[in-house]
PDB file of C-alpha atoms in Angstrom:
ATOM      1  CA  UNK A   1       0.000   0.000   0.000  1.00  0.00           C
ATOM      2  CA  UNK A   2       2.826   2.423   0.885  1.00  0.00           C
ATOM      3  CA  UNK A   3       4.637   1.675  -2.383  1.00  0.00           C
ATOM      4  CA  UNK A   4       1.444   2.224  -4.361  1.00  0.00           C
ATOM      5  CA  UNK A   5       0.816   5.608  -2.707  1.00  0.00           C
ATOM      6  CA  UNK A   6       4.420   6.650  -3.237  1.00  0.00           C
ATOM      7  CA  UNK A   7       4.298   5.626  -6.917  1.00  0.00           C
ATOM      8  CA  UNK A   8       0.984   7.482  -7.373  1.00  0.00           C
ATOM      9  CA  UNK A   9       2.476  10.610  -5.769  1.00  0.00           C
ATOM     10  CA  UNK A  10       5.545  10.432  -8.020  1.00  0.00           C
ATOM     11  CA  UNK A  11       3.370   9.965 -11.112  1.00  0.00           C
ATOM     12  CA  UNK A  12       1.212  12.954 -10.109  1.00  0.00           C
ATOM     13  CA  UNK A  13       4.314  15.148  -9.656  1.00  0.00           C
ATOM     14  CA  UNK A  14       5.658  13.996 -13.034  1.00  0.00           C
ATOM     15  CA  UNK A  15       2.331  14.890 -14.714  1.00  0.00           C
ATOM     16  CA  UNK A  16       2.406  18.342 -13.072  1.00  0.00           C
ATOM     17  CA  UNK A  17       5.909  18.935 -14.442  1.00  0.00           C
ATOM     18  CA  UNK A  18       4.857  17.741 -17.896  1.00  0.00           C
ATOM     19  CA  UNK A  19       1.818  20.038 -17.872  1.00  0.00           C
ATOM     20  CA  UNK A  20       3.862  23.000 -16.667  1.00  0.00           C
ATOM     21  CA  UNK A  21       6.402  22.413 -19.456  1.00  0.00           C
ATOM     22  CA  UNK A  22       3.617  22.046 -22.006  1.00  0.00           C
ATOM     23  CA  UNK A  23       1.952  25.314 -20.895  1.00  0.00           C
ATOM     24  CA  UNK A  24       5.282  27.149 -21.052  1.00  0.00           C
ATOM     25  CA  UNK A  25       6.294  25.648 -24.414  1.00  0.00           C
ATOM     26  CA  UNK A  26       2.920  26.462 -25.990  1.00  0.00           C
ATOM     27  CA  UNK A  27       2.324  29.863 -24.410  1.00  0.00           C
ATOM     28  CA  UNK A  28       0.502  32.336 -26.678  1.00  0.00           C
ATOM     29  CA  UNK A  29       1.503  36.019 -26.508  1.00  0.00           C
ATOM     30  CA  UNK A  30       0.943  39.215 -28.512  1.00  0.00           C
ATOM     31  CA  UNK A  31       4.479  38.906 -29.835  1.00  0.00           C
ATOM     32  CA  UNK A  32       3.730  35.442 -31.216  1.00  0.00           C
ATOM     33  CA  UNK A  33       0.294  36.099 -32.726  1.00  0.00           C
ATOM     34  CA  UNK A  34       1.584  39.210 -34.492  1.00  0.00           C
ATOM     35  CA  UNK A  35       4.336  37.277 -36.283  1.00  0.00           C
ATOM     36  CA  UNK A  36       3.690  34.672 -38.960  1.00  0.00           C
ATOM     37  CA  UNK A  37       7.182  33.257 -38.374  1.00  0.00           C
ATOM     38  CA  UNK A  38       6.639  32.884 -34.627  1.00  0.00           C
ATOM     39  CA  UNK A  39       3.191  31.368 -35.157  1.00  0.00           C
ATOM     40  CA  UNK A  40       4.749  28.852 -37.533  1.00  0.00           C
ATOM     41  CA  UNK A  41       7.417  27.968 -34.950  1.00  0.00           C
ATOM     42  CA  UNK A  42       4.727  27.571 -32.282  1.00  0.00           C
ATOM     43  CA  UNK A  43       2.716  25.359 -34.638  1.00  0.00           C
ATOM     44  CA  UNK A  44       5.738  23.105 -35.176  1.00  0.00           C
ATOM     45  CA  UNK A  45       6.196  22.887 -31.414  1.00  0.00           C
ATOM     46  CA  UNK A  46       2.481  22.076 -31.044  1.00  0.00           C
ATOM     47  CA  UNK A  47       2.868  19.305 -33.635  1.00  0.00           C
ATOM     48  CA  UNK A  48       5.613  17.701 -31.557  1.00  0.00           C
ATOM     49  CA  UNK A  49       3.127  17.320 -28.701  1.00  0.00           C
ATOM     50  CA  UNK A  50      -0.180  16.657 -30.415  1.00  0.00           C
ATOM     51  CA  UNK A  51       0.128  15.298 -33.966  1.00  0.00           C
ATOM     52  CA  UNK A  52      -0.575  11.786 -32.730  1.00  0.00           C
ATOM     53  CA  UNK A  53      -3.136   9.223 -33.927  1.00  0.00           C
ATOM     54  CA  UNK A  54      -5.191   9.539 -30.720  1.00  0.00           C
ATOM     55  CA  UNK A  55      -5.384  13.328 -31.106  1.00  0.00           C
ATOM     56  CA  UNK A  56      -5.489  14.884 -34.594  1.00  0.00           C
ATOM     57  CA  UNK A  57      -3.400  12.875 -36.989  1.00  0.00           C
ATOM     58  CA  UNK A  58      -2.591  14.430 -40.346  1.00  0.00           C
ATOM     59  CA  UNK A  59       0.256  13.989 -42.766  1.00  0.00           C
ATOM     60  CA  UNK A  60       2.586  16.966 -42.307  1.00  0.00           C
ATOM     61  CA  UNK A  61       4.022  16.191 -45.750  1.00  0.00           C
ATOM     62  CA  UNK A  62       0.607  16.897 -47.307  1.00  0.00           C
ATOM     63  CA  UNK A  63       0.973  20.604 -48.117  1.00  0.00           C
ATOM     64  CA  UNK A  64      -2.767  21.232 -48.411  1.00  0.00           C
ATOM     65  CA  UNK A  65      -3.539  19.559 -45.063  1.00  0.00           C
ATOM     66  CA  UNK A  66      -0.620  21.343 -43.397  1.00  0.00           C
ATOM     67  CA  UNK A  67      -1.797  24.758 -44.628  1.00  0.00           C
ATOM     68  CA  UNK A  68      -5.390  24.087 -43.588  1.00  0.00           C
ATOM     69  CA  UNK A  69      -4.372  22.974 -40.071  1.00  0.00           C
ATOM     70  CA  UNK A  70      -1.972  25.903 -39.730  1.00  0.00           C
ATOM     71  CA  UNK A  71      -4.763  28.355 -40.617  1.00  0.00           C
ATOM     72  CA  UNK A  72      -7.031  26.817 -37.973  1.00  0.00           C
ATOM     73  CA  UNK A  73      -4.146  26.874 -35.486  1.00  0.00           C
ATOM     74  CA  UNK A  74      -3.526  30.600 -36.121  1.00  0.00           C
ATOM     75  CA  UNK A  75      -7.201  31.431 -35.531  1.00  0.00           C
ATOM     76  CA  UNK A  76      -7.169  29.380 -32.350  1.00  0.00           C
ATOM     77  CA  UNK A  77      -3.966  31.025 -31.068  1.00  0.00           C
ATOM     78  CA  UNK A  78      -5.338  34.516 -31.754  1.00  0.00           C
ATOM     79  CA  UNK A  79      -8.618  33.646 -30.026  1.00  0.00           C
ATOM     80  CA  UNK A  80      -6.720  32.337 -26.983  1.00  0.00           C
ATOM     81  CA  UNK A  81      -4.540  35.439 -26.850  1.00  0.00           C
ATOM     82  CA  UNK A  82      -7.541  37.794 -26.930  1.00  0.00           C
ATOM     83  CA  UNK A  83      -9.572  35.790 -24.413  1.00  0.00           C
ATOM     84  CA  UNK A  84      -6.672  35.613 -21.981  1.00  0.00           C
ATOM     85  CA  UNK A  85      -6.406  39.413 -22.015  1.00  0.00           C
ATOM     86  CA  UNK A  86     -10.039  39.936 -21.100  1.00  0.00           C
ATOM     87  CA  UNK A  87     -10.902  37.344 -18.488  1.00  0.00           C
ATOM     88  CA  UNK A  88      -9.916  35.684 -15.270  1.00  0.00           C
ATOM     89  CA  UNK A  89      -9.838  32.269 -16.958  1.00  0.00           C
ATOM     90  CA  UNK A  90      -6.673  31.274 -18.825  1.00  0.00           C
ATOM     91  CA  UNK A  91      -6.960  29.387 -22.090  1.00  0.00           C
ATOM     92  CA  UNK A  92      -4.125  27.397 -23.635  1.00  0.00           C
ATOM     93  CA  UNK A  93      -3.310  25.419 -26.744  1.00  0.00           C
ATOM     94  CA  UNK A  94      -4.325  21.784 -26.502  1.00  0.00           C
ATOM     95  CA  UNK A  95      -5.060  18.769 -28.674  1.00  0.00           C
ATOM     96  CA  UNK A  96      -8.132  20.499 -30.142  1.00  0.00           C
ATOM     97  CA  UNK A  97      -6.215  23.519 -31.534  1.00  0.00           C
ATOM     98  CA  UNK A  98      -6.346  22.397 -35.186  1.00  0.00           C
ATOM     99  CA  UNK A  99      -9.799  20.832 -35.296  1.00  0.00           C
ATOM    100  CA  UNK A 100     -12.642  22.375 -37.217  1.00  0.00           C
ATOM    101  CA  UNK A 101     -15.860  22.858 -35.237  1.00  0.00           C
ATOM    102  CA  UNK A 102     -17.395  19.895 -37.054  1.00  0.00           C
ATOM    103  CA  UNK A 103     -14.425  17.668 -36.209  1.00  0.00           C
ATOM    104  CA  UNK A 104     -14.554  18.740 -32.592  1.00  0.00           C
ATOM    105  CA  UNK A 105     -18.294  18.086 -32.381  1.00  0.00           C
ATOM    106  CA  UNK A 106     -17.830  14.626 -33.912  1.00  0.00           C
ATOM    107  CA  UNK A 107     -14.915  13.708 -31.681  1.00  0.00           C
ATOM    108  CA  UNK A 108     -15.899  15.317 -28.373  1.00  0.00           C
ATOM    109  CA  UNK A 109     -18.007  12.339 -27.333  1.00  0.00           C
ATOM    110  CA  UNK A 110     -15.098  10.022 -28.042  1.00  0.00           C
ATOM    111  CA  UNK A 111     -12.764  12.083 -25.837  1.00  0.00           C
ATOM    112  CA  UNK A 112     -15.050  11.756 -22.858  1.00  0.00           C
ATOM    113  CA  UNK A 113     -15.117   7.994 -23.285  1.00  0.00           C
ATOM    114  CA  UNK A 114     -11.324   7.607 -23.266  1.00  0.00           C
ATOM    115  CA  UNK A 115     -10.187   7.664 -19.659  1.00  0.00           C
ATOM    116  CA  UNK A 116      -6.619   6.774 -20.653  1.00  0.00           C
ATOM    117  CA  UNK A 117      -5.987  10.170 -22.288  1.00  0.00           C
ATOM    118  CA  UNK A 118      -4.607  12.703 -19.832  1.00  0.00           C
ATOM    119  CA  UNK A 119      -5.284  16.394 -20.297  1.00  0.00           C
ATOM    120  CA  UNK A 120      -3.342  19.319 -18.832  1.00  0.00           C
TER     121      UNK A 120
END
């Protein structure tokens, strides 16, 4: 029992560190949203975290798909930046950042069913 509690505590601390790193790595600022180059760099960083089959999986070599997802990502980042300026709630980039509304609506039920996926 003691070993189980200790392992659970260590896993919880590790998840907190991972989430803190993720929030810092994917932070959205005025400086970023006002620069196409910085948005592109942030998108590439986002891809390293979230372009996985259990999130949104698209072929980054497919130029059309890449451009479409990048456009959605830019809109999402700008929305997050504006919302974070005006409220007490802080938004952040997550696995949904490149989904269309229709994709999100289709998938949202699936996300709730998957208890193995951890969110920050």
